[in-house]
GROMACS .gro file of C-alpha atoms in nm:
model
  440
    1MET     CA    1   3.334   1.894   2.250
    2PHE     CA    2   3.698   1.833   2.162
    3GLU     CA    3   3.714   1.530   2.392
    4GLY     CA    4   3.412   1.391   2.211
    5LEU     CA    5   3.591   1.433   1.880
    6LYS     CA    6   3.877   1.225   2.019
    7VAL     CA    7   3.639   0.937   2.079
    8VAL     CA    8   3.497   0.956   1.727
    9VAL     CA    9   3.838   0.983   1.558
   10GLY     CA   10   3.969   0.708   1.785
   11LEU     CA   11   3.693   0.468   1.678
   12ILE     CA   12   3.756   0.547   1.312
   13SER     CA   13   4.129   0.486   1.358
   14PHE     CA   14   4.053   0.153   1.530
   15ILE     CA   15   3.847   0.041   1.231
   16LEU     CA   16   4.125   0.142   0.991
   17VAL     CA   17   4.385  -0.045   1.198
   18TYR     CA   18   4.164  -0.355   1.212
   19ARG     CA   19   4.119  -0.354   0.834
   20THR     CA   20   4.494  -0.310   0.784
   21VAL     CA   21   4.612  -0.589   1.013
   22THR     CA   22   4.351  -0.834   0.883
   23GLY     CA   23   4.455  -0.769   0.522
   24ASN     CA   24   4.781  -0.864   0.355
   25CYS     CA   25   4.984  -0.799   0.668
   26ASN     CA   26   5.245  -1.028   0.827
   27LYS     CA   27   5.200  -1.099   1.196
   28TYR     CA   28   5.511  -0.905   1.299
   29LEU     CA   29   5.392  -0.591   1.125
   30ALA     CA   30   5.045  -0.643   1.274
   31PHE     CA   31   5.204  -0.649   1.619
   32ALA     CA   32   5.400  -0.328   1.550
   33ILE     CA   33   5.093  -0.148   1.414
   34CYS     CA   34   4.876  -0.246   1.710
   35ALA     CA   35   5.148  -0.149   1.961
   36ILE     CA   36   5.209   0.194   1.806
   37TRP     CA   37   4.840   0.267   1.753
   38LEU     CA   38   4.758   0.173   2.113
   39ARG     CA   39   5.020   0.414   2.244
   40PHE     CA   40   4.894   0.704   2.031
   41PHE     CA   41   4.530   0.625   2.115
   42LEU     CA   42   4.586   0.611   2.492
   43ALA     CA   43   4.807   0.921   2.491
   44ALA     CA   44   4.520   1.121   2.340
   45PHE     CA   45   4.315   1.060   2.656
   46HIS     CA   46   4.595   1.165   2.891
   47THR     CA   47   4.360   1.290   3.164
   48ILE     CA   48   4.250   0.929   3.210
   49THR     CA   49   4.555   0.726   3.107
   50TYR     CA   50   4.835   0.924   3.277
   51PRO     CA   51   4.729   0.926   3.647
   52SER     CA   52   4.824   0.625   3.862
   53LEU     CA   53   4.563   0.350   3.863
   54ILE     CA   54   4.692   0.017   3.998
   55ALA     CA   55   4.990  -0.017   4.236
   56GLY     CA   56   5.121   0.321   4.122
   57PHE     CA   57   5.102   0.229   3.752
   58SER     CA   58   4.900   0.432   3.503
   59ILE     CA   59   4.703   0.285   3.213
   60ASN     CA   60   4.977   0.407   2.982
   61ALA     CA   61   5.246   0.236   3.189
   62LEU     CA   62   5.049  -0.089   3.207
   63SER     CA   63   4.999  -0.088   2.830
   64SER     CA   64   5.374  -0.037   2.772
   65ILE     CA   65   5.456  -0.323   3.009
   66SER     CA   66   5.201  -0.544   2.833
   67VAL     CA   67   5.338  -0.465   2.487
   68ALA     CA   68   5.697  -0.527   2.600
   69GLY     CA   69   5.605  -0.855   2.770
   70LEU     CA   70   5.390  -0.977   2.483
   71GLY     CA   71   5.664  -0.892   2.234
   72LEU     CA   72   5.920  -1.098   2.425
   73PHE     CA   73   5.697  -1.406   2.400
   74PHE     CA   74   5.557  -1.337   2.053
   75LEU     CA   75   5.875  -1.261   1.857
   76PRO     CA   76   6.122  -1.541   1.773
   77PHE     CA   77   6.399  -1.566   2.031
   78ALA     CA   78   6.659  -1.566   1.751
   79VAL     CA   79   6.590  -1.199   1.686
   80PHE     CA   80   6.705  -1.100   2.034
   81THR     CA   81   7.032  -1.288   1.993
   82LEU     CA   82   7.144  -1.089   1.688
   83ARG     CA   83   7.501  -0.973   1.731
   84LYS     CA   84   7.398  -0.640   1.584
   85LEU     CA   85   7.199  -0.571   1.898
   86LEU     CA   86   7.500  -0.611   2.130
   87PRO     CA   87   7.567  -0.234   2.163
   88PHE     CA   88   7.213  -0.193   2.293
   89TYR     CA   89   7.267  -0.469   2.548
   90PHE     CA   90   7.583  -0.296   2.670
   91LEU     CA   91   7.374   0.011   2.747
   92PHE     CA   92   7.102  -0.196   2.914
   93LEU     CA   93   7.369  -0.360   3.132
   94ALA     CA   94   7.511  -0.021   3.232
   95ILE     CA   95   7.159   0.093   3.327
   96ALA     CA   96   7.096  -0.222   3.532
   97VAL     CA   97   7.430  -0.206   3.716
   98SER     CA   98   7.384   0.161   3.799
   99GLY     CA   99   7.029   0.103   3.915
  100PHE     CA  100   7.098  -0.193   4.142
  101VAL     CA  101   7.418  -0.053   4.294
  102ASN     CA  102   7.235   0.271   4.376
  103MET     CA  103   6.921   0.079   4.479
  104GLN     CA  104   6.709   0.279   4.237
  105ILE     CA  105   6.489  -0.024   4.173
  106PRO     CA  106   6.162   0.145   4.058
  107GLY     CA  107   6.351   0.376   3.822
  108THR     CA  108   6.559   0.088   3.685
  109ILE     CA  109   6.249  -0.120   3.612
  110ASN     CA  110   6.077   0.176   3.448
  111VAL     CA  111   6.373   0.257   3.219
  112LEU     CA  112   6.441  -0.107   3.126
  113VAL     CA  113   6.072  -0.163   3.042
  114LYS     CA  114   6.088   0.136   2.806
  115TRP     CA  115   6.399  -0.003   2.636
  116CYS     CA  116   6.236  -0.347   2.621
  117TYR     CA  117   5.944  -0.180   2.442
  118PHE     CA  118   6.197  -0.038   2.197
  119LEU     CA  119   6.361  -0.379   2.156
  120VAL     CA  120   6.044  -0.571   2.069
  121LEU     CA  121   5.924  -0.298   1.834
  122THR     CA  122   6.262  -0.291   1.660
  123GLY     CA  123   6.248  -0.670   1.623
  124ALA     CA  124   5.897  -0.657   1.481
  125ILE     CA  125   5.990  -0.390   1.224
  126PHE     CA  126   6.306  -0.582   1.134
  127LEU     CA  127   6.113  -0.906   1.077
  128SER     CA  128   5.846  -0.729   0.875
  129VAL     CA  129   6.104  -0.564   0.649
  130ARG     CA  130   6.270  -0.901   0.597
  131ALA     CA  131   5.935  -1.068   0.525
  132GLN     CA  132   5.760  -0.811   0.302
  133GLY     CA  133   6.013  -0.534   0.240
  134HIS     CA  134   6.026  -0.181   0.378
  135SER     CA  135   5.786  -0.043   0.114
  136VAL     CA  136   5.490  -0.255   0.228
  137THR     CA  137   5.590  -0.218   0.592
  138PHE     CA  138   5.599   0.160   0.586
  139LYS     CA  139   5.287   0.197   0.376
  140LYS     CA  140   5.086   0.000   0.630
  141LEU     CA  141   5.251   0.170   0.928
  142LEU     CA  142   5.098   0.501   0.819
  143VAL     CA  143   4.760   0.391   0.956
  144CYS     CA  144   4.899   0.428   1.311
  145PHE     CA  145   4.928   0.804   1.264
  146PHE     CA  146   4.570   0.865   1.151
  147MET     CA  147   4.440   0.969   1.493
  148PRO     CA  148   4.715   1.211   1.606
  149VAL     CA  149   4.738   1.376   1.263
  150VAL     CA  150   4.361   1.420   1.230
  151MET     CA  151   4.338   1.550   1.587
  152GLN     CA  152   4.608   1.808   1.517
  153VAL     CA  153   4.428   1.924   1.203
  154LEU     CA  154   4.106   1.954   1.405
  155SER     CA  155   4.287   2.149   1.677
  156ILE     CA  156   4.406   2.395   1.411
  157ALA     CA  157   4.059   2.425   1.259
  158LEU     CA  158   3.886   2.468   1.596
  159GLY     CA  159   4.153   2.682   1.759
  160GLU     CA  160   4.240   2.424   2.026
  161VAL     CA  161   4.586   2.547   2.129
  162LYS     CA  162   4.831   2.512   2.415
  163ALA     CA  163   5.038   2.812   2.520
  164THR     CA  164   5.395   2.693   2.570
  165GLU     CA  165   5.636   2.984   2.546
  166ASN     CA  166   5.687   3.320   2.716
  167ASP     CA  167   5.689   3.489   2.376
  168GLY     CA  168   5.316   3.428   2.335
  169SER     CA  169   5.349   3.150   2.078
  170ALA     CA  170   5.124   2.846   2.099
  171SER     CA  171   5.135   2.478   2.010
  172TYR     CA  172   4.874   2.287   1.812
  173ILE     CA  173   4.905   1.935   1.951
  174GLY     CA  174   4.558   1.791   1.896
  175GLY     CA  175   4.461   1.782   2.261
  176TYR     CA  176   4.758   1.564   2.356
  177ASN     CA  177   4.943   1.629   2.682
  178HIS     CA  178   5.282   1.772   2.585
  179GLU     CA  179   5.441   1.909   2.271
  180ALA     CA  180   5.766   1.715   2.329
  181ALA     CA  181   5.601   1.374   2.297
  182PHE     CA  182   5.355   1.487   2.030
  183SER     CA  183   5.634   1.634   1.818
  184MET     CA  184   5.796   1.289   1.804
  185ILE     CA  185   5.470   1.144   1.671
  186ILE     CA  186   5.471   1.393   1.383
  187VAL     CA  187   5.847   1.342   1.329
  188SER     CA  188   5.781   0.966   1.299
  189PHE     CA  189   5.496   1.037   1.057
  190ILE     CA  190   5.725   1.250   0.840
  191PHE     CA  191   5.996   0.984   0.858
  192VAL     CA  192   5.762   0.700   0.754
  193LEU     CA  193   5.618   0.911   0.472
  194GLY     CA  194   5.967   0.994   0.353
  195LEU     CA  195   6.064   0.628   0.336
  196THR     CA  196   5.759   0.505   0.148
  197GLU     CA  197   5.824   0.424  -0.216
  198ARG     CA  198   5.726   0.664  -0.489
  199ASN     CA  199   5.365   0.603  -0.604
  200ALA     CA  200   5.309   0.371  -0.305
  201ILE     CA  201   5.038   0.604  -0.176
  202LYS     CA  202   4.838   0.883  -0.338
  203PHE     CA  203   4.937   1.246  -0.275
  204ARG     CA  204   5.260   1.138  -0.105
  205THR     CA  205   5.443   1.464  -0.173
  206SER     CA  206   5.146   1.675  -0.063
  207LEU     CA  207   5.108   1.473   0.256
  208PHE     CA  208   5.478   1.509   0.331
  209THR     CA  209   5.463   1.886   0.283
  210VAL     CA  210   5.154   1.916   0.503
  211ALA     CA  211   5.323   1.702   0.770
  212VAL     CA  212   5.623   1.937   0.777
  213PHE     CA  213   5.392   2.235   0.834
  214LEU     CA  214   5.208   2.042   1.104
  215LEU     CA  215   5.538   1.989   1.284
  216ILE     CA  216   5.616   2.360   1.264
  217LEU     CA  217   5.276   2.429   1.425
  218VAL     CA  218   5.365   2.194   1.710
  219ASN     CA  219   5.613   2.472   1.793
  220TYR     CA  220   5.886   2.249   1.937
  221ARG     CA  221   6.211   2.383   1.796
  222THR     CA  222   6.432   2.077   1.854
  223ALA     CA  223   6.190   1.859   1.657
  224ILE     CA  224   6.204   2.106   1.368
  225LEU     CA  225   6.582   2.064   1.358
  226THR     CA  226   6.538   1.687   1.345
  227ILE     CA  227   6.335   1.676   1.024
  228LEU     CA  228   6.537   1.932   0.827
  229PRO     CA  229   6.774   1.670   0.681
  230ILE     CA  230   6.481   1.433   0.615
  231ALA     CA  231   6.292   1.704   0.428
  232ALA     CA  232   6.599   1.814   0.232
  233VAL     CA  233   6.673   1.459   0.112
  234PHE     CA  234   6.306   1.397   0.033
  235TYR     CA  235   6.264   1.698  -0.195
  236TYR     CA  236   6.610   1.659  -0.346
  237SER     CA  237   6.541   1.292  -0.430
  238LEU     CA  238   6.196   1.380  -0.561
  239VAL     CA  239   6.344   1.611  -0.821
  240GLU     CA  240   6.639   1.381  -0.897
  241GLN     CA  241   6.409   1.086  -0.979
  242ARG     CA  242   6.231   1.287  -1.249
  243LEU     CA  243   6.543   1.404  -1.434
  244LYS     CA  244   6.740   1.261  -1.720
  245PRO     CA  245   7.116   1.219  -1.658
  246SER     CA  246   7.199   1.520  -1.875
  247GLN     CA  247   6.960   1.744  -1.676
  248LYS     CA  248   7.073   1.650  -1.326
  249ALA     CA  249   7.371   1.882  -1.278
  250PRO     CA  250   7.205   2.218  -1.364
  251VAL     CA  251   6.861   2.139  -1.221
  252LEU     CA  252   6.988   1.990  -0.894
  253THR     CA  253   7.214   2.294  -0.848
  254VAL     CA  254   6.908   2.518  -0.869
  255VAL     CA  255   6.715   2.289  -0.633
  256SER     CA  256   6.999   2.291  -0.383
  257MET     CA  257   7.008   2.672  -0.390
  258PHE     CA  258   6.631   2.680  -0.341
  259LEU     CA  259   6.649   2.447  -0.040
  260ILE     CA  260   6.922   2.662   0.113
  261PHE     CA  261   6.704   2.969   0.056
  262VAL     CA  262   6.407   2.799   0.226
  263PHE     CA  263   6.627   2.700   0.520
  264VAL     CA  264   6.755   3.057   0.559
  265ALA     CA  265   6.402   3.197   0.529
  266LEU     CA  266   6.272   2.952   0.788
  267SER     CA  267   6.561   3.035   1.020
  268PHE     CA  268   6.484   3.407   0.982
  269THR     CA  269   6.114   3.353   1.049
  270LEU     CA  270   6.192   3.155   1.365
  271ARG     CA  271   6.497   3.364   1.457
  272GLU     CA  272   6.362   3.452   1.801
  273ARG     CA  273   6.305   3.085   1.881
  274PHE     CA  274   6.655   2.984   1.764
  275ALA     CA  275   6.851   3.289   1.879
  276ASP     CA  276   6.973   3.111   2.192
  277VAL     CA  277   7.121   2.830   1.981
  278GLY     CA  278   7.366   3.077   1.829
  279THR     CA  279   7.444   3.223   2.171
  280LEU     CA  280   7.524   2.877   2.308
  281ALA     CA  281   7.733   2.784   2.002
  282SER     CA  282   7.957   3.085   2.064
  283ASN     CA  283   7.982   3.016   2.438
  284LEU     CA  284   8.013   2.636   2.471
  285ASP     CA  285   8.222   2.676   2.787
  286LEU     CA  286   7.900   2.771   2.969
  287ILE     CA  287   7.798   2.403   2.981
  288PHE     CA  288   8.092   2.321   3.206
  289LYS     CA  289   8.068   2.638   3.413
  290ALA     CA  290   7.974   2.591   3.779
  291PRO     CA  291   7.608   2.687   3.837
  292ALA     CA  292   7.703   2.930   4.114
  293TYR     CA  293   7.886   3.151   3.863
  294PHE     CA  294   7.600   3.192   3.614
  295SER     CA  295   7.471   3.543   3.564
  296GLU     CA  296   7.097   3.607   3.545
  297ALA     CA  297   7.124   3.654   3.168
  298GLU     CA  298   7.317   3.328   3.128
  299LYS     CA  299   7.056   3.140   3.330
  300ASP     CA  300   6.792   3.229   3.069
  301ILE     CA  301   6.981   3.089   2.769
  302MET     CA  302   6.777   2.823   2.585
  303SER     CA  303   6.492   2.845   2.836
  304SER     CA  304   6.736   2.781   3.125
  305ARG     CA  305   6.857   2.455   2.969
  306VAL     CA  306   7.227   2.545   2.984
  307TYR     CA  307   7.201   2.638   3.351
  308LEU     CA  308   7.020   2.309   3.416
  309TRP     CA  309   7.286   2.106   3.231
  310SER     CA  310   7.562   2.267   3.437
  311GLN     CA  311   7.385   2.160   3.757
  312TYR     CA  312   7.375   1.797   3.647
  313ILE     CA  313   7.735   1.793   3.523
  314ASN     CA  314   7.865   1.972   3.831
  315ALA     CA  315   7.683   1.730   4.062
  316LEU     CA  316   7.846   1.422   3.909
  317THR     CA  317   8.195   1.560   3.853
  318ASN     CA  318   8.211   1.657   4.222
  319SER     CA  319   8.095   1.316   4.345
  320ASP     CA  320   8.303   1.014   4.451
  321LEU     CA  321   8.477   0.783   4.202
  322LEU     CA  322   8.207   0.513   4.208
  323ARG     CA  323   7.934   0.764   4.129
  324GLN     CA  324   8.142   0.913   3.850
  325LEU     CA  325   8.181   0.567   3.696
  326ILE     CA  326   7.821   0.438   3.724
  327GLY     CA  327   7.622   0.752   3.805
  328TYR     CA  328   7.340   0.796   4.054
  329GLY     CA  329   7.101   0.548   3.894
  330PRO     CA  330   6.801   0.558   3.655
  331GLU     CA  331   6.564   0.851   3.715
  332SER     CA  332   6.766   0.954   4.023
  333TRP     CA  333   6.725   1.319   3.921
  334ASN     CA  334   6.367   1.304   4.047
  335GLY     CA  335   6.361   1.456   4.393
  336VAL     CA  336   6.706   1.613   4.348
  337PHE     CA  337   6.640   1.854   4.061
  338LYS     CA  338   6.320   2.039   3.987
  339HIS     CA  339   6.334   1.958   3.614
  340TYR     CA  340   6.471   1.668   3.409
  341ALA     CA  341   6.792   1.746   3.222
  342HIS     CA  342   6.644   1.830   2.879
  343ASN     CA  343   6.953   1.666   2.728
  344THR     CA  344   6.987   1.290   2.686
  345TYR     CA  345   7.367   1.295   2.701
  346VAL     CA  346   7.377   1.505   3.018
  347SER     CA  347   7.104   1.296   3.177
  348TYR     CA  348   7.283   0.969   3.097
  349PHE     CA  349   7.607   1.114   3.231
  350TYR     CA  350   7.440   1.198   3.564
  351GLU     CA  351   7.236   0.878   3.591
  352TYR     CA  352   7.482   0.621   3.450
  353GLY     CA  353   7.820   0.792   3.486
  354TYR     CA  354   8.111   0.774   3.246
  355ILE     CA  355   8.045   0.405   3.173
  356GLY     CA  356   7.682   0.467   3.080
  357LEU     CA  357   7.758   0.775   2.870
  358LEU     CA  358   8.035   0.595   2.680
  359SER     CA  359   7.800   0.299   2.622
  360PHE     CA  360   7.538   0.534   2.481
  361LEU     CA  361   7.790   0.716   2.261
  362PHE     CA  362   7.913   0.380   2.132
  363LEU     CA  363   7.553   0.282   2.057
  364CYS     CA  364   7.500   0.609   1.866
  365SER     CA  365   7.820   0.563   1.663
  366TYR     CA  366   7.735   0.201   1.588
  367SER     CA  367   7.379   0.293   1.484
  368LEU     CA  368   7.520   0.553   1.246
  369MET     CA  369   7.742   0.289   1.086
  370VAL     CA  370   7.445   0.056   1.050
  371THR     CA  371   7.232   0.320   0.878
  372ALA     CA  372   7.520   0.415   0.650
  373GLY     CA  373   7.564   0.050   0.554
  374VAL     CA  374   7.215   0.011   0.408
  375LYS     CA  375   7.236  -0.122   0.054
  376ASP     CA  376   6.933   0.062  -0.083
  377LYS     CA  377   7.066   0.382  -0.243
  378ARG     CA  378   6.771   0.601  -0.143
  379LEU     CA  379   6.759   0.470   0.214
  380SER     CA  380   7.135   0.513   0.252
  381LYS     CA  381   7.079   0.889   0.213
  382ILE     CA  382   6.775   0.930   0.436
  383LEU     CA  383   6.856   0.695   0.726
  384PRO     CA  384   7.197   0.835   0.835
  385LEU     CA  385   7.076   1.195   0.808
  386SER     CA  386   6.758   1.108   0.998
  387LEU     CA  387   6.964   0.953   1.275
  388ILE     CA  388   7.197   1.254   1.286
  389GLY     CA  389   6.894   1.482   1.317
  390PHE     CA  390   6.754   1.265   1.595
  391LEU     CA  391   7.083   1.255   1.785
  392THR     CA  392   7.108   1.632   1.748
  393MET     CA  393   6.760   1.663   1.893
  394ASN     CA  394   6.882   1.476   2.201
  395LEU     CA  395   7.119   1.764   2.274
  396ALA     CA  396   6.832   1.990   2.379
  397THR     CA  397   6.556   1.753   2.488
  398MET     CA  398   6.506   1.386   2.581
  399PRO     CA  399   6.299   1.202   2.318
  400LEU     CA  400   6.433   0.867   2.441
  401TRP     CA  401   6.267   0.935   2.776
  402ASN     CA  402   5.927   0.913   2.605
  403ILE     CA  403   5.782   0.602   2.443
  404GLU     CA  404   5.700   0.820   2.141
  405GLY     CA  405   6.070   0.893   2.091
  406LEU     CA  406   6.158   0.527   2.133
  407ILE     CA  407   5.899   0.440   1.867
  408PHE     CA  408   6.076   0.664   1.617
  409PHE     CA  409   6.415   0.520   1.712
  410ALA     CA  410   6.279   0.164   1.685
  411ILE     CA  411   6.141   0.225   1.337
  412LEU     CA  412   6.470   0.378   1.224
  413ILE     CA  413   6.687   0.099   1.366
  414GLY     CA  414   6.445  -0.176   1.261
  415VAL     CA  415   6.438  -0.072   0.895
  416SER     CA  416   6.815  -0.018   0.897
  417LEU     CA  417   6.885  -0.367   1.031
  418GLY     CA  418   6.627  -0.514   0.795
  419ASN     CA  419   6.803  -0.365   0.495
  420THR     CA  420   7.159  -0.449   0.600
  421ALA     CA  421   7.108  -0.816   0.692
  422PRO     CA  422   7.224  -1.033   0.400
  423ALA     CA  423   6.941  -1.177   0.198
  424LYS     CA  424   6.937  -1.552   0.146
  425ALA     CA  425   6.740  -1.585  -0.173
  426ARG     CA  426   6.765  -1.961  -0.184
  427TYR     CA  427   6.611  -2.000   0.163
  428SER     CA  428   6.261  -1.937   0.294
  429PHE     CA  429   6.209  -1.655   0.538
  430ARG     CA  430   6.172  -1.903   0.825
  431THR     CA  431   6.508  -2.059   0.736
  432GLN     CA  432   6.668  -1.715   0.705
  433LEU     CA  433   6.547  -1.630   1.053
  434ALA     CA  434   6.702  -1.948   1.193
  435LEU     CA  435   7.033  -1.852   1.031
  436LEU     CA  436   7.038  -1.491   1.146
  437THR     CA  437   7.234  -1.551   1.464
  438THR     CA  438   7.525  -1.694   1.266
  439THR     CA  439   7.512  -1.490   0.944
  440ASP     CA  440   7.431  -1.140   1.058
   0.00000   0.00000   0.00000
């Protein structure tokens, strides 16, 4: 029955997407909408789209390759030569060097295709923001999330759950495969809602509040940490916009106290889920402790994540100099460890060595500067905090390993670049695009 509902909701979402992209929608935004919708649609039917189909590739993998390839030909070449994308290319180069030196060719291709997917989606969002502004772009992007959001609501109504934790808690993920990837879909939905202009859509505040509760029901703690700053800025800005200057100080003080109270209450409610975070914070030396010296109690901290991280770190730090510099190669953990690292920084350290990790940290720092440099006052609050939340999430899971996580990152970076590039009012958009490589 539930699989049948997926087909019905999927067809409805297809109709909505078709009406959106054939309306007042620039071609770059149309590309982004179709790419994101296709990913969410195929991911819903994971029993069909995840298994290998042709030459070891699944339907999902083939669709990602197609989107990445199409984007490279469809988007103007000038976008890919932006100097602001150089930090990303440094990381791509580190991945390629590590992969080819270690002869991890399949893993290298797989990882670079994912990042190429990110690149074309970032370029499409950037061009759309420059062409029609972020308000129109984000309003139309919401149509991509119709299917996963509706499916999650239906899973709650029909009791379609997935048991995920030893404590008996369950995840409502709308029949999708895994809560990690699905949580990033809802995080992206919350992010896009938060960045839409006031009065751009009906019931915006109600939808945002419902989306936050939907994410809580996904029951993926790291994703909850990601949206806390987004939610805080959203509600704070919502109240601030309705106040006169003389009212702001006292009212915003009360609002701030209320938000702190909600955060404390939420932390208390989920205290069992977050208890290990406090344990780790008070024992950070555990991360660098040799796995052989872990006690049974220490192995269980954060669902064995800390013990897993120590295995990865210990393996690289005890390797030869070349491996320490460039790592063991993309996806080289597969076949060596039972589980992936559940930490992007640790995983990049093991796979790409010190050079790759430093490239990624440089990319993160640079991205934070880009988001902080956005001229729009409201966006300059939300974007940096959203990125900080996302980078924090990468400490306990690997959203950048999934296309869904890269979609969120692409939207964030795309809108940031689109709002920091200098506007050339006296030129047409086509002329601006031609000038980007020299004026960005």
